[in-house]
Coordinates of C-alpha atoms in Angstrom, one line a residue:
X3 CA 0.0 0.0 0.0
X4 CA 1.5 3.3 -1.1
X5 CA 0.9 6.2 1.1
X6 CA 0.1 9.9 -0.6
X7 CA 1.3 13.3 0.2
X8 CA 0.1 16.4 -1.1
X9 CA 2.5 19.5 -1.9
X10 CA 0.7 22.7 -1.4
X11 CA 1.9 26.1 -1.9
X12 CA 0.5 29.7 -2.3
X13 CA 3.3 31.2 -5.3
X14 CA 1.5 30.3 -8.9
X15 CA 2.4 29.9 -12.7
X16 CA 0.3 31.8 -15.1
X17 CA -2.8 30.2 -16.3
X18 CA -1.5 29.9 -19.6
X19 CA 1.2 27.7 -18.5
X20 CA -1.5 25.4 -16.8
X21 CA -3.5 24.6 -19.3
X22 CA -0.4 23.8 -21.2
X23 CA 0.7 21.4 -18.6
X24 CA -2.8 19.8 -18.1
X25 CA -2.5 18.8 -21.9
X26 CA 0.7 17.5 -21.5
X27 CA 0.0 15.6 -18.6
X28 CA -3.2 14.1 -19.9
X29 CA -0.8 12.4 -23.0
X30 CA 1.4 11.3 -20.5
X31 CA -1.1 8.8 -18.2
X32 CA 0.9 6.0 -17.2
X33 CA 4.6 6.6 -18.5
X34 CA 7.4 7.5 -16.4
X35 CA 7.8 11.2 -16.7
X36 CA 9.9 14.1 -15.0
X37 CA 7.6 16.5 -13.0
X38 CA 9.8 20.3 -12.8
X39 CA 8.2 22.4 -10.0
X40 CA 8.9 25.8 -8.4
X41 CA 10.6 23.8 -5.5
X42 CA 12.1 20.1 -7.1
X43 CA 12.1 17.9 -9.3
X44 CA 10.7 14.6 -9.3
X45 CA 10.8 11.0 -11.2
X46 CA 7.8 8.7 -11.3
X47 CA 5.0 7.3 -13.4
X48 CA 2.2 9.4 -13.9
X49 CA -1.2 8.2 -12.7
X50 CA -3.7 10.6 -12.6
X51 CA -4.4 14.3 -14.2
X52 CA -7.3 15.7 -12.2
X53 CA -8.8 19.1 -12.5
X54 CA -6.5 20.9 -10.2
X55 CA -3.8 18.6 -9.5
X56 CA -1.9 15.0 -11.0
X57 CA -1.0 12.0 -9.1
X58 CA 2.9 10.7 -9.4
X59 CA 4.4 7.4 -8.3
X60 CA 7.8 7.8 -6.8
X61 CA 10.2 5.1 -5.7
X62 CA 11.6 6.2 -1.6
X63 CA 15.0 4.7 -1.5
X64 CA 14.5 5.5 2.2
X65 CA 11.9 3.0 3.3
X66 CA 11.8 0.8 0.0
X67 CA 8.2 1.9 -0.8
X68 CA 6.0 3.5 -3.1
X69 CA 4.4 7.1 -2.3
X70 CA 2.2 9.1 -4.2
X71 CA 2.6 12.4 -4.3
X72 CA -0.3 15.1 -5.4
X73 CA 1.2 17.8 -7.4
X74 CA -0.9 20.9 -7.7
X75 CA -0.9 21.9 -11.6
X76 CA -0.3 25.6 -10.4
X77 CA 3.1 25.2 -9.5
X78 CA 4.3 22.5 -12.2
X79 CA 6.8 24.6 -14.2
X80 CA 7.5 21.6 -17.1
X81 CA 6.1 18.1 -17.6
X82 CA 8.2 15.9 -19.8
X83 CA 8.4 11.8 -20.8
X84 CA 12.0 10.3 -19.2
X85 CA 13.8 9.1 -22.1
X86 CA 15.3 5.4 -21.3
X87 CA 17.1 5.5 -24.5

């Protein structure tokens, strides 16, 4: 069972840029992808685009487990497939 944790923050990108990231995203369901915000960076497969915010899958070298993180969309500044090859 993974556990979730949500990011939250009150600093913004323009709307533009979020509507340009929700398309993105919603190509990108289910591939391993590399998630820029306004405060890291972070490595996972993408599993849900909701209306305000998406749903990544990282690996916690820590503990050895799965956590999913909900990303608001308003601070995402890039969303991009990881290239294996």
């Amino acid at each position: 069972m993974s556990k979730e944790i949500q990011i939250n923050s009150g600093r913004r990108v323009s709307p533009a840029r979020q509507r340009r990231i929700r398309r993105n995203a919603l190509r990108l369901v289910g591939r391993v992808v590399v998630v820029r915000t306004l405060f890291n960076t972070f490595t996972g497969c993408l599993v849900s685009v909701g209306a305000n915010s998406i749903r990544l899958r990282i690996y916690s070298g820590v503990n050895r487990v799965f956590i999913t993180i909900r990303i608001p969309i308003g601070i995402i500044l890039d969303i991009f497939r990881f290239r294996c090859s």
